[in-house]
GROMACS .gro file of C-alpha atoms in nm:
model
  349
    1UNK     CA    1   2.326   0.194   0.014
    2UNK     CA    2   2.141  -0.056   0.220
    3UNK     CA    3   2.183  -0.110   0.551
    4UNK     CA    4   2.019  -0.401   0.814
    5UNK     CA    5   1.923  -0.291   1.157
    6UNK     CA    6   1.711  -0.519   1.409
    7UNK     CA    7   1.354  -0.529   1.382
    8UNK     CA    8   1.299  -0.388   1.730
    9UNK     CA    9   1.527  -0.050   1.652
   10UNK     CA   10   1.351   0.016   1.380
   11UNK     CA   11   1.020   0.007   1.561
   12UNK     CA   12   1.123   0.203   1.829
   13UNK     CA   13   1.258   0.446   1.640
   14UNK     CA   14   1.035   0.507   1.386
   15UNK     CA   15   0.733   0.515   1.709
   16UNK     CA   16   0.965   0.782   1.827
   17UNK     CA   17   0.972   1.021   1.527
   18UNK     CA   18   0.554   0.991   1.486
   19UNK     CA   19   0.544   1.036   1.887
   20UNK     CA   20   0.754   1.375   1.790
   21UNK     CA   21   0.523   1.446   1.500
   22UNK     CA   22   0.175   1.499   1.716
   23UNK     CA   23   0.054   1.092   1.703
   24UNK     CA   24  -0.024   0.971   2.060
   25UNK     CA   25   0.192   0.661   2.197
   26UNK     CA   26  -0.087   0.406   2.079
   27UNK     CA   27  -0.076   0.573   1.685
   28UNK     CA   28   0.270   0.556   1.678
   29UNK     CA   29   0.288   0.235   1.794
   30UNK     CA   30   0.019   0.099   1.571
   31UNK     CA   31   0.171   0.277   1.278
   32UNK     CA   32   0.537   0.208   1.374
   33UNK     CA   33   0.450  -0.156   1.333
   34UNK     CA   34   0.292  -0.130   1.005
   35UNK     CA   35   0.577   0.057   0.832
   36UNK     CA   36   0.831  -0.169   1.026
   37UNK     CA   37   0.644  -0.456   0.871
   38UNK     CA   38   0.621  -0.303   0.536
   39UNK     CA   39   1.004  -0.299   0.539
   40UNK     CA   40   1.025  -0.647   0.678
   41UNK     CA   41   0.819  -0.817   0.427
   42UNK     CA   42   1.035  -0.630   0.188
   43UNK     CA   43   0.833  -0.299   0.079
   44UNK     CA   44   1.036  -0.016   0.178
   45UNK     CA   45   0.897   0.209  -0.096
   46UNK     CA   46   0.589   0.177   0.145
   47UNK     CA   47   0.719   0.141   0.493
   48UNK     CA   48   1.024   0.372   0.609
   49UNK     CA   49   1.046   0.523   0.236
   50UNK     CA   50   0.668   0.715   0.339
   51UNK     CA   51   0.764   0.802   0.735
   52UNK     CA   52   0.914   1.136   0.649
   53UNK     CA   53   0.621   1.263   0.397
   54UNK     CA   54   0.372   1.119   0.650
   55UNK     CA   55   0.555   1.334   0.892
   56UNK     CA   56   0.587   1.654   0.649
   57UNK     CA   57   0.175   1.611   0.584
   58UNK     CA   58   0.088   1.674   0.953
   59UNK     CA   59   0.316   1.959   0.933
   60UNK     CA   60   0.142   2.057   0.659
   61UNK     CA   61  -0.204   2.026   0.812
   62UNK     CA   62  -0.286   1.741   0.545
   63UNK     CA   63  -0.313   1.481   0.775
   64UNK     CA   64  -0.515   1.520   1.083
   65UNK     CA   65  -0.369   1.302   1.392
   66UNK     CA   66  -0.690   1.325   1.571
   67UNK     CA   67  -0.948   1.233   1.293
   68UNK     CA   68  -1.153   0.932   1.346
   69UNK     CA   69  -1.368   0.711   1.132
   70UNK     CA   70  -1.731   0.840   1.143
   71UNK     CA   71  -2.004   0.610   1.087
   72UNK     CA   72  -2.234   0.778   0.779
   73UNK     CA   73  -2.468   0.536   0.705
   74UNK     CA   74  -2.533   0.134   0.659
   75UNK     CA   75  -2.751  -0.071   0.546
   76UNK     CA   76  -2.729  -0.464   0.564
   77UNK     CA   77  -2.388  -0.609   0.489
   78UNK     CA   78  -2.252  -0.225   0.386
   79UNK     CA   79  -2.141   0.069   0.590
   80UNK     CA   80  -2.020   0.423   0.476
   81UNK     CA   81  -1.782   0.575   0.681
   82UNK     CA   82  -1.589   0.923   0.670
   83UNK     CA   83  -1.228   0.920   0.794
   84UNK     CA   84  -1.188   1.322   0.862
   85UNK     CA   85  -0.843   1.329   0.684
   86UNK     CA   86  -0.742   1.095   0.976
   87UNK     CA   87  -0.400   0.902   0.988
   88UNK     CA   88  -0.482   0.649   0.693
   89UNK     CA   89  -0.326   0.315   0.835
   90UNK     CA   90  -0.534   0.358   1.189
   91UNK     CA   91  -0.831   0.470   0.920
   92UNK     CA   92  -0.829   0.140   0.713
   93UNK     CA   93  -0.717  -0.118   0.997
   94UNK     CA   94  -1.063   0.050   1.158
   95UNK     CA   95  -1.214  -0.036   0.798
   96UNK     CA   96  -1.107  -0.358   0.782
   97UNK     CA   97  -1.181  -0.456   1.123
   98UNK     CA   98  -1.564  -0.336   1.031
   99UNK     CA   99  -1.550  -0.521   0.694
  100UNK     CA  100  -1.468  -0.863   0.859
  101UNK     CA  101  -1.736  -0.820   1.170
  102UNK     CA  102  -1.985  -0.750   0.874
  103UNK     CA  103  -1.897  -1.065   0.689
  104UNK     CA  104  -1.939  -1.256   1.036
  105UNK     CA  105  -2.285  -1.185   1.020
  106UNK     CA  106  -2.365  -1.148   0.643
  107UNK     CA  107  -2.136  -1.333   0.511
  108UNK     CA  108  -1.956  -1.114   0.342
  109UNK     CA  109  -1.876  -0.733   0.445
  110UNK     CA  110  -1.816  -0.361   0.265
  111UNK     CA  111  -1.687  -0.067   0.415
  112UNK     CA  112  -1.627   0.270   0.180
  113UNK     CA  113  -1.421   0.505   0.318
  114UNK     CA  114  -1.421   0.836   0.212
  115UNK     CA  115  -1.207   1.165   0.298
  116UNK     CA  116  -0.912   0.970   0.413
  117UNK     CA  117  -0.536   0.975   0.384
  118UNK     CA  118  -0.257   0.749   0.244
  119UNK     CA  119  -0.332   0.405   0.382
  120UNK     CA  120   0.064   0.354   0.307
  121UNK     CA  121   0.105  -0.027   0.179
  122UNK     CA  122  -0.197  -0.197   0.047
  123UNK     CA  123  -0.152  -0.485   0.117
  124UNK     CA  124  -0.143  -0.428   0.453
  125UNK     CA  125  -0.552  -0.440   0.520
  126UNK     CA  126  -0.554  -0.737   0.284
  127UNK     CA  127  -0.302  -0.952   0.456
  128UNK     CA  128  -0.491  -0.885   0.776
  129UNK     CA  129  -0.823  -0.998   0.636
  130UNK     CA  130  -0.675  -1.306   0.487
  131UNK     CA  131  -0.469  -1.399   0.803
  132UNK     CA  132  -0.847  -1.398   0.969
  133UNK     CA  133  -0.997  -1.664   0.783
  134UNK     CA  134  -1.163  -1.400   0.491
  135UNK     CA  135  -1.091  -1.307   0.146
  136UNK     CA  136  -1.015  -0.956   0.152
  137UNK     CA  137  -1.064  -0.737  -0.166
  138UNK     CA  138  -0.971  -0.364  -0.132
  139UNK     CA  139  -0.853  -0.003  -0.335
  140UNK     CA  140  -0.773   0.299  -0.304
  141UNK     CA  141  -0.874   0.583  -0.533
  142UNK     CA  142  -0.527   0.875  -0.573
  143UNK     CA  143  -0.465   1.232  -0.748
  144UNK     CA  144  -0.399   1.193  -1.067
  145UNK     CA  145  -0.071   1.080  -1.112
  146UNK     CA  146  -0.047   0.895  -1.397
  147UNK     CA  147  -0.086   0.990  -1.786
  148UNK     CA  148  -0.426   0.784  -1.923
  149UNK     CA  149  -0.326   0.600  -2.240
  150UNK     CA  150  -0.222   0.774  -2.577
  151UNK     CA  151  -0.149   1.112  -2.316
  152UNK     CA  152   0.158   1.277  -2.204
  153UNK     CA  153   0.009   1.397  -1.877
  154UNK     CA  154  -0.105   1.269  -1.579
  155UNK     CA  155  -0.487   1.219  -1.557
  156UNK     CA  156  -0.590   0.935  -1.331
  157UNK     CA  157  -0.433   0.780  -1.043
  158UNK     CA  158  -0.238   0.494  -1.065
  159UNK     CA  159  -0.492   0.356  -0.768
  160UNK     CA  160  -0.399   0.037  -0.634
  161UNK     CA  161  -0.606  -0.279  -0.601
  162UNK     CA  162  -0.562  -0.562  -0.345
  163UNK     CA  163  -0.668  -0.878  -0.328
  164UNK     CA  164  -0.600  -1.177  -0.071
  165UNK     CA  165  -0.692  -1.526  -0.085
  166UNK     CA  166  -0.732  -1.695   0.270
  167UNK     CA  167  -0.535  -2.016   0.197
  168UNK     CA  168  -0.406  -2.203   0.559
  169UNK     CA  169  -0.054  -2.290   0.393
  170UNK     CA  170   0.037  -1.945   0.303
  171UNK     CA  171  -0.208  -1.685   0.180
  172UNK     CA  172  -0.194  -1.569  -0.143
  173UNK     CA  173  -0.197  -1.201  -0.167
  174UNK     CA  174  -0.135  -0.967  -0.464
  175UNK     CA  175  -0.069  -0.586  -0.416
  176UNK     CA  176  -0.051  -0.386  -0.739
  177UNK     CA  177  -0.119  -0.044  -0.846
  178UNK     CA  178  -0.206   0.033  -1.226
  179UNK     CA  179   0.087   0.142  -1.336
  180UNK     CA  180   0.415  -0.090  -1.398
  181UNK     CA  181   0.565   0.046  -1.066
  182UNK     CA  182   0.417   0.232  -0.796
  183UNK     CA  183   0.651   0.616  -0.753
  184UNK     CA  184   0.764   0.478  -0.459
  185UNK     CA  185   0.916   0.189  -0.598
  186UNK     CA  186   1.091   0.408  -0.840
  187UNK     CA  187   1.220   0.582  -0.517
  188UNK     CA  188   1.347   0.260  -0.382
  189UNK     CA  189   1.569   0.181  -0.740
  190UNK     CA  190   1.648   0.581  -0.814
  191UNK     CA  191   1.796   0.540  -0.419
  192UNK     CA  192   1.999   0.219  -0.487
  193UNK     CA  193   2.109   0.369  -0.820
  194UNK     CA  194   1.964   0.065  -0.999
  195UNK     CA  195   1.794   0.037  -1.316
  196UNK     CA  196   1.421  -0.076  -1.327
  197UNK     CA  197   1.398  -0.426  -1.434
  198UNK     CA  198   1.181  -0.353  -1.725
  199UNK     CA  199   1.069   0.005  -1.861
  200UNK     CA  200   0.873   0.137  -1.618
  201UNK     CA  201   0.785   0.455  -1.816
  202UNK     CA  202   0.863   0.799  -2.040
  203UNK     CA  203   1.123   1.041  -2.004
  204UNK     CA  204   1.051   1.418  -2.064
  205UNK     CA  205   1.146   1.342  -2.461
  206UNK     CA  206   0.872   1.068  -2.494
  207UNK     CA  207   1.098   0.753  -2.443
  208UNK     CA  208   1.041   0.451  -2.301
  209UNK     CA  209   1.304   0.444  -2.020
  210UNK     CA  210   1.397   0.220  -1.729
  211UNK     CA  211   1.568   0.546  -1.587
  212UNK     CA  212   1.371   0.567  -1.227
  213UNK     CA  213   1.496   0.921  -1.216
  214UNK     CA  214   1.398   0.992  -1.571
  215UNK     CA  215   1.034   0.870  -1.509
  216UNK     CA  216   0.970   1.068  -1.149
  217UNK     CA  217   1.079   1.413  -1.346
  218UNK     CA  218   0.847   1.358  -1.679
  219UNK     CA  219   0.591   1.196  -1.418
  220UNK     CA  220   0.488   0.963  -1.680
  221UNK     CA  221   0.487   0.586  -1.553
  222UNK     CA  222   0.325   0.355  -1.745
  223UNK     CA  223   0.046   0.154  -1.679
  224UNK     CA  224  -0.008  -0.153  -1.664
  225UNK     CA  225  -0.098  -0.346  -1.923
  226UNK     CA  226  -0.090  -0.019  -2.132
  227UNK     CA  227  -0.400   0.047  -2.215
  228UNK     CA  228  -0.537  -0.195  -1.971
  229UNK     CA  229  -0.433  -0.064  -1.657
  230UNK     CA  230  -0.509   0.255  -1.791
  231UNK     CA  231  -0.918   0.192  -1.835
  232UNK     CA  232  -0.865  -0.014  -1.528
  233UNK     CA  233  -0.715   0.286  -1.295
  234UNK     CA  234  -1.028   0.536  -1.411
  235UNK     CA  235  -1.288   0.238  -1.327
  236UNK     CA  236  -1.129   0.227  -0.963
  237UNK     CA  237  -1.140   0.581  -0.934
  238UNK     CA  238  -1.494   0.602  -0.997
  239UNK     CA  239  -1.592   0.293  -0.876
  240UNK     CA  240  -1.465   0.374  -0.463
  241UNK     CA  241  -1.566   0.754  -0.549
  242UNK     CA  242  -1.930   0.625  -0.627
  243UNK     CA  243  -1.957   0.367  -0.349
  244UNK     CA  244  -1.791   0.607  -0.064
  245UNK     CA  245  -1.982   0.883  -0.209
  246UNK     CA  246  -1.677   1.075  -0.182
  247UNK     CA  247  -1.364   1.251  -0.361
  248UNK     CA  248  -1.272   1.142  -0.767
  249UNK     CA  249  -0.960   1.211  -0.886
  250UNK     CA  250  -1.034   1.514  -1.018
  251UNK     CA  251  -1.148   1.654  -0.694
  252UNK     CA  252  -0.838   1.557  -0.501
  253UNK     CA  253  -0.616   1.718  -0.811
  254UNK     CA  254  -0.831   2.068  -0.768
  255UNK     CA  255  -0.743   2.070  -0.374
  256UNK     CA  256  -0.371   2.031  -0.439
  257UNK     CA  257  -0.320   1.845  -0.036
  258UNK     CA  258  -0.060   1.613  -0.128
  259UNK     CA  259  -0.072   1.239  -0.214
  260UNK     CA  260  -0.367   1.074  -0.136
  261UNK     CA  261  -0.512   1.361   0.109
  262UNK     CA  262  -0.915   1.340   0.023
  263UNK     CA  263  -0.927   0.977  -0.134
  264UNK     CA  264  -1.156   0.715  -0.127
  265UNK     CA  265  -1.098   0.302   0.038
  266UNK     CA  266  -1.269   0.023  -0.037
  267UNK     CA  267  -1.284  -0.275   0.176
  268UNK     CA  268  -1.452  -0.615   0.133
  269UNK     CA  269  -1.416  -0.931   0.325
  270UNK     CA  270  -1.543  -1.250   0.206
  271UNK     CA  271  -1.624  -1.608   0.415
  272UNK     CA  272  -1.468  -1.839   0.207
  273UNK     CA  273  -1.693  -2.161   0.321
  274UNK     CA  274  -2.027  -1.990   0.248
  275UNK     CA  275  -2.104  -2.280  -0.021
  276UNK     CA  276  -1.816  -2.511   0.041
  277UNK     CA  277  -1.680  -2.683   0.356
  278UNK     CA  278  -1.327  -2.588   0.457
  279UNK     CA  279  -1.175  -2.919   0.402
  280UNK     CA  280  -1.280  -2.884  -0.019
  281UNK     CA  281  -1.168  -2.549  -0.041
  282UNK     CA  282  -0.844  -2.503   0.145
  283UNK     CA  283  -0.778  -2.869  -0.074
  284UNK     CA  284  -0.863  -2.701  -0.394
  285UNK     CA  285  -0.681  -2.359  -0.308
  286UNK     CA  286  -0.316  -2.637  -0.196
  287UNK     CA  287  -0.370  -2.792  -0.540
  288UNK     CA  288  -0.396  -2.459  -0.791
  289UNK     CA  289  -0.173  -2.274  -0.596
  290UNK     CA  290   0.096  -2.635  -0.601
  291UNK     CA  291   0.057  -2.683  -1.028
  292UNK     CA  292   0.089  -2.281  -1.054
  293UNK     CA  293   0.449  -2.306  -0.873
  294UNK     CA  294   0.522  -2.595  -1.038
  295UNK     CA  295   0.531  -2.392  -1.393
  296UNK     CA  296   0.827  -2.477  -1.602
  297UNK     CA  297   1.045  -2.155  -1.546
  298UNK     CA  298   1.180  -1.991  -1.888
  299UNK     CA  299   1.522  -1.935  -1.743
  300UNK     CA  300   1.691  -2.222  -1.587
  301UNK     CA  301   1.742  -2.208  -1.220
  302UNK     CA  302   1.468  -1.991  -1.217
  303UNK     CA  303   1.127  -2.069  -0.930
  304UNK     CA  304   0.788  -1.968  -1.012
  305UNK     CA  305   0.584  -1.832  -0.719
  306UNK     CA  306   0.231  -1.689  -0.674
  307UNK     CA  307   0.195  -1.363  -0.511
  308UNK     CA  308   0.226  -1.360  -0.138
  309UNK     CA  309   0.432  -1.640  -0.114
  310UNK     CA  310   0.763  -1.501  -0.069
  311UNK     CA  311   0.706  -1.254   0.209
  312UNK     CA  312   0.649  -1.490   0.478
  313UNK     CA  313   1.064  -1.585   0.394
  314UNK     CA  314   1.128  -1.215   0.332
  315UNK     CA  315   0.959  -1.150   0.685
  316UNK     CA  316   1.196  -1.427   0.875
  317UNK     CA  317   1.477  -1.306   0.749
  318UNK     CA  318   1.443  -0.926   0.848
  319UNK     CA  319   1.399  -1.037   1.206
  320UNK     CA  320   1.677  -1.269   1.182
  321UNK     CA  321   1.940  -1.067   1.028
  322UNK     CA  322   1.782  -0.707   1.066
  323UNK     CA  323   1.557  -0.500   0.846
  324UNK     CA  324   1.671  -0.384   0.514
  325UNK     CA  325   1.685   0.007   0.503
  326UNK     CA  326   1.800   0.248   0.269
  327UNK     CA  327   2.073   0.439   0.441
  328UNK     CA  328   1.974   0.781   0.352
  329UNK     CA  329   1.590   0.711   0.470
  330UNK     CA  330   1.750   0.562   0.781
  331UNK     CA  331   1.904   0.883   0.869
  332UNK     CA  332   1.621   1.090   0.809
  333UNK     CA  333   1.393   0.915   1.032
  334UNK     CA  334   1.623   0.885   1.331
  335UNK     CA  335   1.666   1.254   1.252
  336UNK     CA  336   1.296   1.323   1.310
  337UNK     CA  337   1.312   1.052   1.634
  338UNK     CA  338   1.580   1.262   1.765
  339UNK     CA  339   1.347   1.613   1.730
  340UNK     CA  340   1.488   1.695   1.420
  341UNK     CA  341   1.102   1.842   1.240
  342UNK     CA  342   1.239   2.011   0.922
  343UNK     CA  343   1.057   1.763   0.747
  344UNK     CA  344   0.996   1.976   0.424
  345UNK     CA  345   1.381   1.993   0.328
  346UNK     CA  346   1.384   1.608   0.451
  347UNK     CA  347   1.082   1.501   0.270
  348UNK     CA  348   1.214   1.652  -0.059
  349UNK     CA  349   1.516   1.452  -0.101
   0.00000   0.00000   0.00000
């Protein structure tokens, strides 16, 4: 069951449970806002959905509160960095932050991460370079969690990929790991006690499915694009574990730590009027972006949109009517505001 609660409760209380968990006052608040936000532009599997694991991790020792990003080495328009298994949204906002002063100079910027932790939505790092004026590109390399095509186990990380176009009138942004849905988004529909809207997977008998449930037990989601995603997912993996000079896949599966504990982030920001004046390109951007959404839809009543371009309405509404939340999630993370740290039995439900 959903439930809507305002914008400002939410961020309080969620600040509040990491304040409990070890974060200082200016984490929590940094992080409060970004899984608030998550939820208000409509991505709970990646907002509230994560705050109890998050929570369990530090427990755990997984995550280490106090872990800053270390400069490694740089040369030119690149840095290295290692993140000492620091909070991962603090790690990459750091990231992106360096990526975008690089490209001020340079014209464009890299920053590889390495020996970080879950950076929690994707998007997030992206949005933020777009909403500066850049084109942000950035992944994420994960434990294997995913079967590579034509197997029935997991052996690559589903790894997603970002990628946001700075356009004035709305940036475009997409946000997509490599398989059909991210686990957490299973979460969100096994929670609701929906049905995916297209198979998302296997079940333990070898079925295509659009059972959430059914997919999180056989822990075989399906990539994207089949075979695609699949060859796509291992050239991510190696491709941030190269340029970090950090953890594969492989190397975060043999430490066993938990989603994401180890990994790899890549982050690139781009000035968009290195060869073209800002009047041409924001004009050219208005015009591909206006025939894309005027697409004839195949069902009528149906609207065609580009990616990005329904969170901005997605965001108004949570702070006009509340945030959406899933009830159960809710509970659990005023639980942990309220000095309730059993997070193992909480983060396994």
């Amino acid at each position: 069951m959903s439930l809507r609660i305002p914008y400002e409760t939410v961020l309080e209380t969620v600040k509040q449970a990491l304040m409990n968990s070890g974060l200082t006052e200016e984490k929590a608040q940094i992080c409060a806002e970004i899984h608030t936000q998550s939820n208000a532009d409509g991505v709970e599997s990646h907002g509230l959905n994560r705050v109890p694991r998050f929570v369990d991790y530090i427990q755990k020792g997984f995550i280490n509160p106090k872990g800053e990003p270390e400069l490694v080495g740089g040369k030119g328009a690149v840095e290295n960095y290692d993140g000492h298994l620091g909070i991962g949204i603090t790690n990459a906002l750091f990231c992106a932050d360096r990526a975008m002063a690089l490209a001020k100079e340079h014209g464009i910027g890299c920053v590889a991460l390495k020996n970080s932790t879950h950076w929690m939505r994707g998007g997030t790092y992206a949005w933020k370079m777009a909403e500066a004026g850049f084109m942000g590109i950035s992944w994420i390399n994960t434990e294997s969690c995913m079967p590579l095509w034509g197997s029935d186990e997991p052996g690559v990380g589903n790894n997603p990929f970002c990628i946001a176009i700075p356009r004035e009138n709305g940036p475009i942004v997409l946000d997509m790991a490599m398989s059909q849905y991210a686990y957490g988004k299973l979460g969100v529909y096994r929670l609701a006690g929906k049905k995916l809207p297209f198979p998302g997977g296997f079940d333990k008998d070898g079925n295509l499915t659009d059972d959430p449930g059914a997919i999180e037990e056989s822990r075989r989601i399906l990539p994207t694009g089949y075979w695609k995603g699949s060859g796509m997912a291992i050239a991510l993996d190696l491709a941030a574990a190269l340029m970090a000079n950090g953890n594969s896949g492989l190397d975060m599966d043999e430490a066993g730590n938990g989603s994401c504990t180890g990994c790899c982030q890549i982050f690139i920001a781009y000035d968009p009027y290195l060869f073209g004046s800002k009047e041409e390109i924001q004009g050219m951007l208005n015009r591909r972006v206006a025939a894309a959404d005027a697409s004839h839809p195949a069902k009528e009543g149906g609207a065609i949109t580009c990616p990005g371009e329904r969170t901005s309405a997605t965001r108004e509404r949570s702070k006009k009517e509340g945030v959406q939340v899933d009830e159960t999630i809710w509970q659990q993370v005023v639980a942990i505001s309220k000095g309730d740290l059993n997070t193992e039995d909480i983060a396994s439900k």
